[in-house]
Amino acid sequence: MMRIAKHVLYDILRNRFVIFYTLFLLTITFSLFSLDSDAGKASLSLLNIILLVVPLVSIIFTTIHFFNSYEFIELLLAQPINRSVIFFSEFTAVALALSVAYLVGVGIPLFFIFPDASSFFMLLAGLLLTWVFVSLAFFASVSTRDKAKGIGIALLFWFYFSLIYDGFLLYIIYSFSDYPLEKVTLLLASLNPIDLARISILLKLDISALMGYTGAFYKAFFGTYLGLFYSFGMLLVWTIVPLFFARRKFLTKDI
Amino acid sequence: MISIRSLNKKFGKLCVLDRVSVEFQSTKSYAIIGPNGSGKTTLIKCLLGMVLPDSGEIDVNGETIFKHWNYRRNIGYMPQIGHYPDQMKIGKLFEMMSDLRSDSSAIDGELIQEFKLHQIMHKRMHSLSGGTRQKVSGALAFLFNPSILILDEPTAGLDPIAVEVLKSKIQAEKAKGKLFLITSHILSDLDELSSDVLYLEEGHVLYNNSIQQLKDETGEVKLGRAIAAVMKNNLVKV
């Protein structure tokens, strides 16, 4: 598997996008910390950017990459290679490239400027978020043959999880505010990987005023460490489940 | 040996292969012919596991191909339109394929030399003409010395010299007892290269027998005319 992943990785590095992404993250992280003297506030701004940019870049890049590697996949399929191996090689290579870009772009500045436990968890949450959205992108890509449609579905995932879902959550909380909603919101937050990442970092940053309703309850319910453990576990589930369905679809797809 | 039993495949409502049952025997060379859209390429893609049939069975050398991939080490495939990663150089492509097939020791680079591909190893795939791409596809199909060769319109787009190179390569490999499946619309080529003919129309097998038999039955000397006679009389013989 690694042999194929190596060739895919080589192809990804050739088109330089991942390098631009790394530089972009480096610039953002450095400039946020140099603009704000309070490192806590700066990492909060960084959090908001990460929660927006990382899922978007991961899902769009992966989808475009998948459609561009159709020829490569076609070539491999005529060889004595298992489809599953092709699929996981593609996933590994893309996830690895984006993870390294993220770790270098955000991790290195954080390590020098703000080496703190909260920085570590921010790094971890962003990493898991990368995997979740790469996995969702694979799901979007195998569900259609049309590139434009595939990118459309991928974008829809992003819109849904970063914008629409929160609106939906607020609406529920307002409409049913007369009822005890704590456990329901807990469940609902678990259904959105971006929320999970946000809450886990806010728990660690300990800014209760910004945690909002769900966050506050989250902390009361789990306590900091169990909460972190739970949300990182859920993010892993969010990686594995779409990947599982994407693989199943890929195995029976006509190329 | 390849044996296909009642293979069905639908794309949406369109029935591309309808209860296709054929046997391809080693050492023979089969011409698969039929009008555009008659299911030739789909049949080939089913053999390669690229398209999964709705029902039916395919065995290669006595073993089912479904959920298996190892059988493909015996197959060389030259696609109708070769799709390759755009940014890849020709040299890198051959290097990569050899790397992925490191199990295979018997490398046959004859066509690379004959097509003079070794002189343009630094060119990127997207800059190649259609004919040069075909040459790359052809060279790749023969590269690992497979015992079964599936060539989908091998001569389309090739210049006359390359066509002759490819034909003599096919003749040479045929003499070694390899199984060939060749689709083409150029019947004179097939007349030279193949011993048997499989005629497909709208997913049905309309004719499956040796070319000599077909010529005797129709009383024609050329394959083209014999096939025309089959089409005219709609001679159903499976």
Coordinates of C-alpha atoms in Angstrom, one line a residue:
Chain A
M1 CA 0.0 0.0 0.0
M2 CA 2.8 2.4 0.9
R3 CA 4.3 1.9 -2.5
I4 CA 1.2 3.3 -4.2
A5 CA 0.8 6.0 -1.6
K6 CA 4.3 7.1 -2.3
H7 CA 3.5 7.7 -5.9
V8 CA 0.3 9.6 -5.0
L9 CA 2.2 11.7 -2.5
Y10 CA 4.8 12.5 -5.2
D11 CA 2.0 13.6 -7.5
I12 CA 0.4 15.8 -4.7
L13 CA 3.7 17.5 -3.9
R14 CA 4.3 18.2 -7.6
N15 CA 1.4 20.6 -7.9
R16 CA 2.6 22.8 -5.0
F17 CA -0.8 23.6 -3.6
V18 CA 0.1 21.9 -0.3
I19 CA 3.1 24.1 0.0
F20 CA 1.0 27.2 -0.4
Y21 CA -1.4 25.9 2.2
T22 CA 1.5 25.4 4.6
L23 CA 2.8 28.9 4.0
F24 CA -0.6 30.4 4.4
L25 CA -1.1 28.7 7.7
L26 CA 2.4 29.8 8.8
T27 CA 1.6 33.4 7.9
I28 CA -1.8 33.5 9.6
T29 CA -0.5 31.9 12.8
F30 CA 2.6 34.1 13.1
S31 CA 0.7 37.3 12.3
L32 CA -2.1 36.6 14.7
F33 CA 0.3 36.1 17.6
S34 CA 2.3 39.2 16.7
L35 CA -0.8 41.4 16.4
D36 CA -2.2 40.5 19.7
S37 CA -0.1 40.8 22.9
D38 CA -2.5 38.5 24.8
A39 CA -1.6 35.0 23.6
G40 CA -4.9 33.6 24.8
K41 CA -6.9 35.9 22.7
A42 CA -4.7 35.3 19.7
S43 CA -5.1 31.6 20.0
L44 CA -8.9 32.1 20.1
S45 CA -8.7 34.1 16.8
L46 CA -6.6 31.3 15.4
L47 CA -9.1 28.8 16.5
N48 CA -11.9 30.5 14.6
I49 CA -9.7 30.6 11.4
I50 CA -8.7 27.0 11.8
L51 CA -12.3 25.9 12.2
L52 CA -13.2 27.7 9.0
V53 CA -10.2 27.2 6.8
V54 CA -9.0 23.7 7.6
P55 CA -12.3 21.9 6.8
L56 CA -12.7 23.9 3.6
V57 CA -9.3 23.4 2.3
S58 CA -9.3 19.7 3.2
I59 CA -12.6 18.9 1.6
I60 CA -12.1 20.9 -1.6
F61 CA -8.5 19.8 -2.1
T62 CA -9.3 16.2 -1.6
T63 CA -12.3 16.2 -3.9
I64 CA -10.3 17.9 -6.7
H65 CA -7.4 15.6 -6.2
F66 CA -9.6 12.5 -6.4
F67 CA -11.2 13.6 -9.6
N68 CA -7.8 14.5 -11.1
S69 CA -6.4 11.0 -10.1
Y70 CA -9.1 9.2 -12.0
E71 CA -6.6 8.4 -14.8
F72 CA -4.2 7.1 -12.2
I73 CA -6.8 5.0 -10.6
E74 CA -7.9 3.6 -14.0
L75 CA -4.3 2.7 -14.7
L76 CA -3.9 0.9 -11.4
L77 CA -7.2 -1.0 -11.8
A78 CA -5.8 -2.9 -14.8
Q79 CA -2.9 -4.1 -12.7
P80 CA -3.0 -6.9 -10.1
I81 CA -3.9 -4.5 -7.3
N82 CA -6.7 -4.7 -4.8
R83 CA -9.3 -1.9 -5.1
S84 CA -9.2 -1.5 -1.4
V85 CA -5.5 -0.9 -1.4
I86 CA -5.9 1.7 -4.1
F87 CA -8.6 3.5 -2.1
F88 CA -6.6 3.5 1.2
S89 CA -3.4 4.5 -0.6
E90 CA -5.2 7.5 -2.0
F91 CA -6.6 8.4 1.4
T92 CA -3.4 7.9 3.3
A93 CA -1.5 10.1 0.8
V94 CA -3.9 13.0 0.9
A95 CA -4.5 12.8 4.6
L96 CA -0.7 12.7 5.2
A97 CA 0.0 15.6 2.9
L98 CA -2.6 17.8 4.5
S99 CA -1.7 16.7 8.0
V100 CA 1.9 17.6 7.6
A101 CA 1.0 20.9 6.0
Y102 CA -1.2 21.7 9.0
L103 CA 1.3 20.5 11.6
V104 CA 4.1 22.6 10.1
G105 CA 1.9 25.6 9.4
V106 CA 0.3 25.8 12.8
G107 CA 2.4 23.6 15.0
I108 CA 5.7 25.2 14.5
P109 CA 4.7 28.8 15.3
L110 CA 2.6 27.5 18.3
F111 CA 5.5 25.6 19.6
F112 CA 7.8 28.6 19.6
I113 CA 5.3 31.3 20.7
F114 CA 2.7 29.6 22.8
P115 CA 3.9 26.2 24.0
D116 CA 0.9 25.4 26.2
A117 CA -1.4 22.4 26.7
S118 CA -4.2 24.3 24.9
S119 CA -2.0 24.7 21.9
F120 CA -1.4 21.0 21.8
F121 CA -5.1 20.3 21.9
M122 CA -5.8 22.9 19.2
L123 CA -3.2 21.1 17.1
L124 CA -4.8 17.7 17.7
A125 CA -8.3 19.0 17.1
G126 CA -7.2 20.6 13.8
L127 CA -5.5 17.4 12.8
L128 CA -8.6 15.3 13.4
L129 CA -10.7 17.8 11.6
T130 CA -8.4 17.5 8.6
W131 CA -9.0 13.7 8.6
V132 CA -12.7 14.0 9.0
F133 CA -13.0 16.3 6.0
V134 CA -10.7 14.3 3.9
S135 CA -12.9 11.3 4.7
L136 CA -16.1 13.3 3.9
A137 CA -14.5 14.4 0.6
F138 CA -13.8 10.8 -0.4
F139 CA -17.4 10.1 0.3
A140 CA -18.5 13.0 -1.9
S141 CA -16.1 12.0 -4.7
V142 CA -17.1 8.4 -5.0
S143 CA -20.8 9.2 -5.0
T144 CA -20.7 10.8 -8.5
R145 CA -18.7 10.6 -11.7
D146 CA -19.1 14.3 -12.5
K147 CA -16.4 16.5 -11.1
A148 CA -18.6 19.7 -10.8
K149 CA -21.2 17.7 -8.9
G150 CA -18.6 16.1 -6.7
I151 CA -17.2 19.5 -5.7
G152 CA -20.7 20.7 -5.2
I153 CA -21.5 18.0 -2.8
A154 CA -18.2 18.6 -1.0
L155 CA -19.0 22.3 -0.6
L156 CA -22.4 21.5 0.6
F157 CA -20.9 19.3 3.4
W158 CA -18.7 22.3 4.4
F159 CA -21.6 24.8 4.4
Y160 CA -23.7 22.4 6.3
F161 CA -21.3 21.7 9.1
S162 CA -19.8 25.2 9.4
L163 CA -22.9 27.4 8.9
I164 CA -26.2 25.7 8.4
Y165 CA -25.9 23.2 11.3
D166 CA -25.3 26.0 13.9
G167 CA -28.4 27.8 12.7
F168 CA -30.4 24.6 13.0
L169 CA -29.1 24.0 16.5
L170 CA -29.9 27.5 17.6
Y171 CA -33.4 27.2 16.2
I172 CA -34.0 24.0 18.2
I173 CA -32.7 25.5 21.4
Y174 CA -34.9 28.6 21.1
S175 CA -38.0 26.7 20.1
F176 CA -37.7 24.2 22.8
S177 CA -36.2 26.4 25.5
D178 CA -39.0 25.4 27.9
Y179 CA -37.7 21.9 28.0
P180 CA -34.6 20.5 29.6
L181 CA -32.4 20.3 26.5
E182 CA -29.0 19.6 27.9
K183 CA -28.6 16.1 26.9
V184 CA -30.2 16.7 23.5
T185 CA -27.8 19.5 22.7
L186 CA -24.9 17.3 23.8
L187 CA -26.0 14.7 21.3
L188 CA -26.6 17.3 18.6
A189 CA -23.2 18.8 19.0
S190 CA -21.7 15.4 18.5
L191 CA -23.4 15.3 15.2
N192 CA -21.1 18.1 13.9
P193 CA -17.4 17.5 13.8
I194 CA -16.6 21.3 13.7
D195 CA -18.7 21.8 16.9
L196 CA -16.8 18.9 18.5
A197 CA -13.5 20.4 17.7
R198 CA -14.6 23.9 18.8
I199 CA -15.9 22.6 22.2
S200 CA -12.9 20.5 22.9
I201 CA -10.6 23.5 22.4
L202 CA -12.7 25.9 24.3
L203 CA -12.9 23.4 27.2
K204 CA -9.1 23.5 27.4
L205 CA -8.8 27.3 26.8
D206 CA -11.2 27.7 29.7
I207 CA -13.0 30.7 28.5
S208 CA -16.4 30.0 29.9
A209 CA -18.0 33.1 28.6
L210 CA -17.3 32.1 25.0
M211 CA -18.2 28.5 25.4
G212 CA -21.9 29.2 25.2
Y213 CA -24.7 27.0 26.3
T214 CA -23.6 23.6 24.9
G215 CA -20.0 24.2 26.0
A216 CA -20.9 25.0 29.5
F217 CA -23.1 22.0 29.8
Y218 CA -20.5 19.9 28.2
K219 CA -18.0 20.9 30.8
A220 CA -20.4 20.2 33.6
F221 CA -21.4 16.9 32.2
F222 CA -18.0 15.5 31.3
G223 CA -15.4 17.6 33.2
T224 CA -12.5 18.8 31.1
Y225 CA -10.6 15.6 30.4
L226 CA -13.4 13.2 29.8
G227 CA -15.0 15.9 27.6
L228 CA -11.8 16.1 25.5
F229 CA -11.5 12.4 25.3
Y230 CA -15.1 12.1 24.2
S231 CA -14.9 14.7 21.5
F232 CA -11.6 13.4 20.1
G233 CA -13.1 9.9 20.0
M234 CA -16.2 11.2 18.2
L235 CA -14.0 13.0 15.7
L236 CA -12.3 9.6 15.0
V237 CA -15.7 8.1 14.5
W238 CA -16.5 10.9 12.1
T239 CA -13.4 10.0 10.1
I240 CA -14.0 6.3 10.0
V241 CA -17.7 6.2 9.2
P242 CA -17.7 8.3 5.9
L243 CA -14.5 6.4 4.9
F244 CA -16.2 3.1 5.4
F245 CA -19.1 4.0 3.2
A246 CA -16.9 5.6 0.6
R247 CA -14.8 2.5 0.5
R248 CA -17.8 0.3 0.1
K249 CA -19.0 2.5 -2.8
F250 CA -15.6 2.5 -4.4
L251 CA -15.4 -1.3 -4.4
T252 CA -18.5 -1.6 -6.5
K253 CA -18.0 1.4 -8.7
D254 CA -17.7 1.1 -12.5
I255 CA -14.7 2.9 -13.7
Chain B
M1 CA -8.4 -19.6 -20.7
I2 CA -11.3 -17.3 -20.0
S3 CA -14.8 -18.5 -19.6
I4 CA -17.8 -16.2 -19.4
R5 CA -21.2 -17.4 -18.4
S6 CA -24.5 -15.5 -18.8
L7 CA -23.0 -12.1 -18.1
N8 CA -25.5 -9.3 -17.7
K9 CA -24.8 -5.6 -17.3
K10 CA -27.1 -2.6 -17.4
F11 CA -26.2 1.0 -17.3
G12 CA -29.4 2.5 -15.9
K13 CA -32.1 1.2 -18.2
L14 CA -29.7 0.5 -21.1
C15 CA -28.8 -3.2 -21.3
V16 CA -25.2 -3.3 -22.5
L17 CA -24.5 -7.0 -22.1
D18 CA -27.4 -9.4 -22.3
R19 CA -26.7 -13.0 -21.2
V20 CA -23.3 -13.2 -22.9
S21 CA -21.7 -16.6 -22.7
V22 CA -18.3 -17.2 -24.4
E23 CA -15.1 -19.1 -23.9
F24 CA -11.8 -17.8 -25.0
Q25 CA -9.1 -20.6 -25.3
S26 CA -5.4 -20.1 -24.8
T27 CA -3.2 -20.0 -27.9
K28 CA -6.2 -18.6 -29.9
S29 CA -6.6 -15.1 -31.0
Y30 CA -10.1 -13.6 -30.9
A31 CA -11.5 -10.7 -32.9
I32 CA -14.3 -9.0 -31.0
I33 CA -16.3 -7.0 -33.5
G34 CA -19.6 -5.2 -33.5
P35 CA -21.1 -1.7 -34.1
N36 CA -20.4 1.2 -31.8
G37 CA -22.0 0.7 -28.5
S38 CA -22.5 -3.0 -28.9
G39 CA -20.8 -3.7 -25.6
K40 CA -17.3 -4.7 -26.7
T41 CA -15.5 -2.3 -24.3
T42 CA -17.8 -3.1 -21.5
L43 CA -17.1 -6.8 -21.9
I44 CA -13.4 -6.1 -21.8
K45 CA -13.8 -3.9 -18.7
C46 CA -15.8 -6.7 -17.0
L47 CA -12.9 -9.0 -17.7
L48 CA -10.5 -6.6 -16.0
G49 CA -12.8 -6.0 -13.1
M50 CA -13.2 -2.3 -13.9
V51 CA -16.9 -2.7 -14.5
L52 CA -18.8 -5.0 -12.2
P53 CA -21.5 -7.0 -14.0
D54 CA -25.0 -7.3 -12.5
S55 CA -25.0 -11.1 -12.8
G56 CA -23.1 -13.9 -14.4
E57 CA -19.7 -15.4 -13.9
I58 CA -16.2 -14.9 -15.3
D59 CA -13.4 -17.4 -14.8
V60 CA -9.8 -16.8 -15.8
N61 CA -7.6 -19.9 -15.9
G62 CA -10.3 -21.7 -13.9
E63 CA -10.7 -19.3 -11.1
T64 CA -13.4 -16.7 -10.6
I65 CA -12.3 -13.1 -10.9
F66 CA -14.9 -11.5 -8.6
K67 CA -13.3 -10.1 -5.5
H68 CA -9.9 -11.2 -6.8
W69 CA -7.2 -9.2 -8.4
N70 CA -4.2 -11.5 -8.7
Y71 CA -5.4 -12.9 -12.0
R72 CA -4.6 -9.5 -13.5
R73 CA -0.9 -10.2 -13.4
N74 CA -1.5 -12.5 -16.4
I75 CA -3.3 -9.8 -18.4
G76 CA -1.9 -7.0 -20.4
Y77 CA -4.5 -4.4 -21.3
M78 CA -4.2 -1.7 -24.0
P79 CA -7.2 0.6 -23.6
Q80 CA -9.1 2.3 -26.4
I81 CA -8.2 5.7 -25.0
G82 CA -5.3 5.6 -22.6
H83 CA -5.7 8.0 -19.7
Y84 CA -2.6 8.8 -17.8
P85 CA -1.6 11.3 -15.1
D86 CA -1.0 14.5 -17.1
Q87 CA 2.0 15.7 -15.3
M88 CA 3.8 12.4 -15.4
K89 CA 6.8 11.9 -17.7
I90 CA 6.9 8.8 -19.9
G91 CA 10.0 7.5 -18.2
K92 CA 8.5 8.1 -14.8
L93 CA 5.3 6.2 -15.9
F94 CA 7.3 3.1 -16.9
E95 CA 9.4 3.4 -13.8
M96 CA 6.3 3.6 -11.6
M97 CA 4.6 0.6 -13.3
S98 CA 7.8 -1.5 -12.9
D99 CA 7.9 -0.4 -9.3
L100 CA 4.3 -1.5 -8.7
R101 CA 4.8 -4.8 -10.5
S102 CA 8.1 -5.6 -8.8
D103 CA 6.8 -9.2 -8.6
S104 CA 7.2 -9.5 -12.3
S105 CA 10.8 -10.3 -13.4
A106 CA 10.2 -10.9 -17.1
I107 CA 10.1 -7.4 -18.5
D108 CA 9.6 -7.1 -22.2
G109 CA 10.7 -3.7 -23.4
E110 CA 10.8 -4.5 -27.0
L111 CA 8.0 -2.2 -28.0
I112 CA 9.5 0.7 -26.1
Q113 CA 12.5 0.4 -28.4
E114 CA 10.6 -0.3 -31.5
F115 CA 8.3 2.7 -31.0
K116 CA 11.3 4.8 -30.2
L117 CA 9.8 5.8 -26.8
H118 CA 13.1 5.6 -25.1
Q119 CA 14.1 8.8 -27.0
I120 CA 11.2 10.8 -25.6
M121 CA 11.2 9.5 -22.0
H122 CA 11.4 13.1 -20.6
K123 CA 8.1 14.2 -22.3
R124 CA 5.1 14.7 -20.1
M125 CA 1.9 12.7 -20.8
H126 CA -0.3 15.7 -21.5
S127 CA 2.0 16.9 -24.3
L128 CA 1.8 13.7 -26.2
S129 CA -0.3 13.2 -29.4
G130 CA -3.0 10.6 -29.5
G131 CA -0.9 8.3 -31.5
T132 CA 2.1 8.5 -29.1
R133 CA -0.2 7.8 -26.2
Q134 CA -1.4 4.7 -28.0
K135 CA 2.2 3.6 -28.4
V136 CA 2.7 4.1 -24.6
S137 CA -0.4 2.0 -24.0
G138 CA 0.8 -0.7 -26.3
A139 CA 4.2 -0.8 -24.8
L140 CA 2.7 -1.0 -21.3
A141 CA 0.4 -3.8 -22.2
F142 CA 3.3 -6.1 -23.4
L143 CA 5.7 -4.9 -20.7
F144 CA 5.2 -7.6 -18.1
N145 CA 5.0 -10.5 -20.5
P146 CA 1.4 -11.5 -19.7
S147 CA -0.1 -14.7 -21.1
I148 CA -3.4 -12.9 -22.0
L149 CA -3.5 -9.7 -24.0
I150 CA -6.5 -7.6 -24.3
L151 CA -6.2 -4.9 -27.0
D152 CA -9.0 -2.4 -27.4
E153 CA -8.7 -0.9 -30.9
P154 CA -5.0 -1.2 -30.9
T155 CA -4.3 0.3 -34.3
A156 CA -6.6 3.3 -34.1
G157 CA -4.5 6.5 -34.3
L158 CA -1.2 4.8 -35.0
D159 CA 0.9 5.7 -38.0
P160 CA 1.5 3.0 -40.6
I161 CA 5.0 2.2 -39.4
A162 CA 3.8 1.8 -35.8
V163 CA 0.8 -0.3 -37.0
E164 CA 3.2 -2.7 -38.7
V165 CA 5.5 -2.8 -35.6
L166 CA 2.5 -3.6 -33.4
K167 CA 1.1 -6.3 -35.8
S168 CA 4.4 -8.1 -36.0
K169 CA 4.7 -8.0 -32.2
I170 CA 1.2 -9.5 -31.9
Q171 CA 2.1 -12.2 -34.5
A172 CA 5.3 -13.0 -32.6
E173 CA 3.6 -13.2 -29.2
K174 CA 0.8 -15.3 -30.7
A175 CA 3.3 -17.8 -31.9
K176 CA 4.4 -18.2 -28.3
G177 CA 0.9 -19.4 -27.5
K178 CA -0.6 -16.3 -25.9
L179 CA -4.3 -15.6 -25.8
F180 CA -5.3 -12.4 -27.6
L181 CA -8.6 -10.5 -27.5
I182 CA -8.6 -7.7 -30.1
T183 CA -11.4 -5.3 -30.9
S184 CA -11.2 -3.2 -33.9
H185 CA -13.2 -1.7 -36.7
I186 CA -10.4 -2.3 -39.2
L187 CA -11.4 -5.7 -40.3
S188 CA -8.5 -6.3 -42.6
D189 CA -6.2 -6.0 -39.6
L190 CA -8.2 -8.5 -37.7
D191 CA -8.2 -10.8 -40.7
E192 CA -4.4 -11.0 -40.4
L193 CA -4.2 -11.2 -36.6
S194 CA -7.0 -13.4 -35.4
S195 CA -8.2 -17.0 -35.7
D196 CA -11.7 -16.6 -34.3
V197 CA -14.4 -14.0 -34.3
L198 CA -16.9 -12.9 -31.7
Y199 CA -19.6 -10.7 -33.2
L200 CA -21.6 -8.6 -30.7
E201 CA -24.6 -6.6 -31.3
E202 CA -26.6 -4.7 -28.7
G203 CA -25.1 -6.9 -26.0
H204 CA -25.9 -10.2 -27.7
V205 CA -23.4 -12.6 -29.1
L206 CA -24.5 -13.0 -32.7
Y207 CA -21.6 -15.1 -34.0
N208 CA -18.9 -17.0 -32.3
N209 CA -16.7 -19.3 -34.4
S210 CA -13.5 -19.5 -36.3
I211 CA -12.9 -17.0 -39.1
Q212 CA -12.3 -19.8 -41.5
Q213 CA -15.7 -21.3 -40.7
L214 CA -17.3 -17.9 -41.1
K215 CA -15.7 -17.5 -44.5
D216 CA -16.8 -21.0 -45.6
E217 CA -20.4 -20.5 -44.4
T218 CA -20.7 -17.1 -46.2
G219 CA -18.6 -18.1 -49.2
E220 CA -16.6 -14.9 -48.9
V221 CA -12.8 -14.6 -49.0
K222 CA -12.5 -11.5 -46.9
L223 CA -13.5 -11.0 -43.3
G224 CA -15.1 -7.7 -44.0
R225 CA -17.5 -9.2 -46.6
A226 CA -18.2 -12.2 -44.5
I227 CA -19.2 -10.0 -41.6
A228 CA -21.3 -7.9 -43.8
A229 CA -23.1 -11.1 -44.9
V230 CA -23.7 -12.0 -41.3
M231 CA -25.1 -8.6 -40.6
K232 CA -27.3 -8.7 -43.6
N233 CA -28.8 -12.2 -43.0
N234 CA -28.7 -11.7 -39.2
L235 CA -27.3 -15.1 -39.1
V236 CA -27.8 -16.1 -35.5
K237 CA -25.3 -18.7 -34.4
V238 CA -24.1 -18.9 -30.9

